[in-house]
XYZ file of C-alpha atoms in Angstrom:
195
model
C 61.306 -4.035 61.538
C 62.501 -0.512 62.284
C 65.951 0.560 61.089
C 68.398 1.599 63.773
C 69.768 5.138 63.664
C 73.200 3.818 62.630
C 71.725 1.725 59.758
C 69.676 4.711 58.573
C 72.775 6.953 58.597
C 74.758 4.391 56.654
C 72.044 3.913 54.063
C 71.566 7.677 53.631
C 75.309 8.167 53.214
C 75.515 5.264 50.751
C 72.525 6.666 48.869
C 74.227 10.057 48.513
C 77.398 8.336 47.291
C 75.445 6.295 44.748
C 73.618 9.378 43.475
C 76.945 11.204 43.156
C 78.492 8.227 41.384
C 75.615 7.993 38.908
C 75.658 11.737 38.294
C 79.412 11.678 37.590
C 78.887 8.768 35.215
C 76.328 10.812 33.267
C 77.823 14.302 33.389
C 81.416 14.175 34.617
C 83.034 15.718 37.664
C 82.853 19.374 36.706
C 79.049 19.456 36.898
C 78.903 18.178 40.493
C 77.588 20.640 43.054
C 76.434 19.936 46.579
C 73.085 21.514 45.731
C 72.594 19.279 42.672
C 73.533 16.097 44.560
C 71.230 17.012 47.455
C 68.356 17.551 45.039
C 69.000 14.282 43.188
C 69.366 12.352 46.466
C 66.201 13.986 47.793
C 67.990 15.232 50.919
C 68.827 18.737 52.048
C 72.269 20.282 51.579
C 72.870 20.171 55.312
C 72.574 16.365 55.166
C 75.235 16.161 52.434
C 77.480 18.442 54.474
C 76.798 16.409 57.626
C 78.054 13.208 56.020
C 80.843 14.618 53.867
C 81.687 18.125 55.103
C 82.293 19.586 51.656
C 81.919 18.952 47.940
C 85.607 17.959 47.752
C 85.177 15.343 50.475
C 82.063 14.000 48.748
C 83.995 13.745 45.485
C 86.919 12.119 47.277
C 84.669 9.412 48.749
C 82.974 8.849 45.391
C 86.301 8.638 43.574
C 87.552 6.210 46.202
C 84.591 3.941 45.427
C 85.286 4.170 41.691
C 89.007 3.531 42.111
C 88.293 0.487 44.273
C 86.669 -1.069 41.208
C 89.989 -0.588 39.381
C 91.787 -2.316 42.253
C 89.440 -5.265 41.867
C 90.613 -5.743 38.290
C 94.107 -6.576 39.544
C 92.794 -9.651 41.378
C 92.228 -11.232 37.950
C 95.997 -11.481 37.660
C 96.053 -13.795 40.710
C 93.882 -16.476 39.075
C 96.605 -19.079 38.614
C 94.130 -21.576 37.135
C 94.086 -19.452 33.946
C 97.004 -19.276 31.510
C 99.058 -16.105 31.973
C 98.101 -14.600 28.606
C 94.390 -15.163 29.307
C 94.715 -13.507 32.736
C 96.410 -10.529 31.117
C 93.751 -10.343 28.412
C 90.881 -10.364 30.916
C 92.662 -7.906 33.218
C 93.482 -5.403 30.473
C 89.974 -5.553 29.036
C 88.289 -5.047 32.419
C 90.750 -2.364 33.502
C 90.290 -0.356 30.312
C 86.517 -0.907 30.358
C 86.377 0.618 33.831
C 88.350 3.653 32.654
C 86.126 3.866 29.583
C 83.163 4.468 31.924
C 84.998 7.399 33.529
C 87.249 8.943 30.877
C 87.239 12.238 32.756
C 88.657 10.514 35.834
C 91.486 9.112 33.714
C 92.157 12.598 32.318
C 92.153 14.043 35.833
C 94.546 11.351 37.091
C 96.902 12.141 34.218
C 96.719 15.846 35.148
C 97.411 14.714 38.739
C 98.111 18.134 40.257
C 94.793 19.693 39.259
C 92.772 17.004 41.030
C 94.638 16.203 44.239
C 92.231 13.983 46.164
C 93.478 11.553 48.803
C 91.808 8.653 47.019
C 93.845 9.406 43.913
C 97.094 9.205 45.873
C 95.954 6.003 47.616
C 95.240 4.453 44.226
C 98.626 5.516 42.840
C 100.293 3.929 45.886
C 98.323 0.717 45.373
C 99.247 0.533 41.683
C 102.912 1.161 42.453
C 103.248 -1.274 45.339
C 100.771 -4.033 44.486
C 99.175 -3.627 41.061
C 102.217 -3.030 38.893
C 104.204 -5.906 40.438
C 101.306 -8.248 39.579
C 101.305 -7.015 35.974
C 105.055 -7.464 35.581
C 104.906 -10.938 37.177
C 102.308 -12.084 34.642
C 104.288 -10.474 31.813
C 107.314 -12.428 33.010
C 105.251 -15.634 32.720
C 104.116 -14.715 29.209
C 107.430 -13.547 27.803
C 109.991 -15.405 29.963
C 111.781 -12.067 30.240
C 113.979 -11.844 33.337
C 115.151 -8.244 33.039
C 112.908 -6.240 35.398
C 113.607 -2.969 33.548
C 112.331 -4.498 30.302
C 109.232 -5.852 32.071
C 108.473 -2.417 33.509
C 108.969 -0.774 30.109
C 106.679 -3.338 28.489
C 104.039 -2.684 31.176
C 104.207 1.065 30.591
C 103.904 0.553 26.841
C 100.886 -1.728 27.252
C 99.086 0.721 29.531
C 99.969 3.584 27.210
C 98.652 1.725 24.164
C 95.460 0.835 25.982
C 94.685 4.046 27.864
C 95.871 6.643 25.332
C 92.913 6.007 22.996
C 90.526 6.468 25.939
C 92.185 9.780 26.769
C 92.156 10.909 23.166
C 88.813 9.453 22.072
C 87.175 12.874 21.578
C 89.909 13.747 19.062
C 90.704 10.404 17.419
C 87.378 9.860 15.648
C 87.177 13.318 14.039
C 90.926 13.436 13.352
C 91.189 10.060 11.635
C 87.565 9.726 10.516
C 87.271 6.225 11.879
C 85.842 4.668 15.014
C 88.147 3.041 17.519
C 88.062 -0.761 17.550
C 86.391 -2.262 20.594
C 88.477 -3.038 23.673
C 88.696 -6.760 22.993
C 90.241 -6.044 19.582
C 92.670 -3.524 21.043
C 93.773 -5.923 23.784
C 94.129 -8.801 21.311
C 96.311 -6.598 19.094
C 98.504 -5.551 22.022
C 98.937 -9.127 23.253
C 99.608 -10.490 19.755
C 102.907 -8.626 19.849
C 104.123 -10.766 22.773
C 105.775 -14.118 22.405
C-alpha cells in the first residue's frame, strides 16, 4: 500500500525529530547543527529547513517532545489507588530519571535566559499551573500539613535535593571522591524525612 503524501511528510518530520532527539541524548545540545542532523537523518538540509525552518525551531520541537515526557511523570500523582507516599516515590524517581537522561537540558532550564525556547516556557507554565499543585496536594496527603506556604517550601526543597545532584554530577564525584547513590536511594532518603 502506497503512503499518502501527508503520511510521508509526517513520517519524515518524525524521523528528523527522532534523529535529533537521539543525537542530543548522545552529545548534548551544543553539538547540534542542521547539517549534522540532515546527514544522520539521511535527508538534505533543505528538507530539515522545510519542516522546521531553522536549527532553533528544530531544537524547540525536539525539546518540546522531551519535556512532554516530564509532563507524563506528573500523571503518576493522580493514581489514587496507590498510597500517597508511593505515588510521590514513583513520581520523583521517574521525574529525576528523565532529567538524568538530559542533564544538559536541566542545566539550560536553570540558566533560563540563555536558552529561551517556547517549549521551555510552556513547560514552566505547566509545572506552575498543573504540576506543582499536584505535588503539593500529594505532600498534603503525606504530611497532613495545611499551610500552603509550608507545602510549597517542602516541594522546592524536595526538587532541590533531587535535581541538584544531577546538575552538579560532573563536580560531585571528583570533589567528594564518591559516586552518587542511585535515584531510588536518594528518593527513599528524601521521603524518609517526612512523617
